[in-house]
Amino acid sequence: MRSCLTREAQTLIRLSQVQRISSVFFGGGTPSLASPLTIAAVLETVSRCAHLAADAEITLEANPTSAGALRLSGFRASGVNRLSIGIQSLDDVELRLLGRNHTADEALGTLEEAKKLFPGRTSVDLIFGLPGQSVSSWARGLEELLQLCDDHVSLYQLTLERGTSLFKQVQRGSLPMPKQEVVAEMYESAREMLRDIGFRQYEVSNFARNGALSTHNLSYWQGSQYIGIGPGAHGRFVPRARGESLREARIQTLEPDSWMKEVLAFGHGTRKRTVLSQLEVLEEVLVLGLRTDTGITHQHWQQFAASLSLWDMFGSSEEVKELEDQGLLLLDNRGLRCSWKGLVVLDSLLLTLLNQLQQSWADRTAHRI
């Protein structure tokens, strides 16, 4: 696995001809089960194939059961400088429901160790909207964690994965899911609790204080190129070594054994490549950029659409004007962004905005013809 990861990293970095890498994120599955030597080998390959910036953010996702103090210090020695801990809940019953094999005490123990090794650079993940969860039980658990956490918190609403035990129990009706308005209240109360203690909601699911924003995740939301390495990884980059100029969406083979065979045979395990049109790239820039509190600046948009400004796209739309009047959206000299109120209903705003983007693009194409 180690040699395949390093080989695929080398192949795809060379294919992209990228010169400088600003962040590396070891995620998906449970990378803290890997040996620190594997993490070190991947980072060595990355820095050999491109310039890995001295201040590059190197994040590792860790599960409390595979992240003892010794192991965490091994990861730090291998080059990791930021940790993201999948705490998920501080209620043992909820953890069992989620199929997690750690307890709340183990999670808090891992958090304590991580804060010593990665001070100011330890993030925690929590999940809300669980079966049997109330607004008050969610708020209690969050409050307990906020007294102990570091400077970054990610909150995710539970998504039921088909085939899991939890999915089956909910389908059978033996576990009642909270109503949508209750889940919305959980999210709203969490945003306010975090804001009250100095956290900035810099993205729909992410909160930071003391400037501890995730560089890596911000690069996704700003539409930057990224290379996905390993089974099931996703990437978005221009394969310049083949003389291409359009960005591709890439998905690596999901099954580890098949992926390894492909890497050994071809140097990479890319299963699917989709060339993205300029409109598709703009749609991604819009959808991802509006997830952040700063939204999309005019200068940023111009990098992707030199001849069609945000004003051209959205300035004369009645529907967009209506969203502005409702206090959900702002289009001004800074750019396009959601208000505090608008971030909560982003999905519904995007329906209007994507429709307007496609319409403006079609009009522009028609005029050219």
Short mmCIF file of C-alpha atoms in Angstrom, two decimals, residues 91-98:
data_model
loop_
_atom_site.label_atom_id
_atom_site.label_comp_id
_atom_site.label_asym_id
_atom_site.label_seq_id
_atom_site.Cartn_x
_atom_site.Cartn_y
_atom_site.Cartn_z
CA ASP A 91 -22.62 10.32 24.48
CA ASP A 92 -21.67 6.62 24.57
CA VAL A 93 -25.17 5.51 23.49
CA GLU A 94 -24.98 7.80 20.42
CA LEU A 95 -21.47 6.54 19.62
CA ARG A 96 -22.71 2.93 19.66
CA LEU A 97 -25.62 3.95 17.40
CA LEU A 98 -23.11 5.40 14.94
#
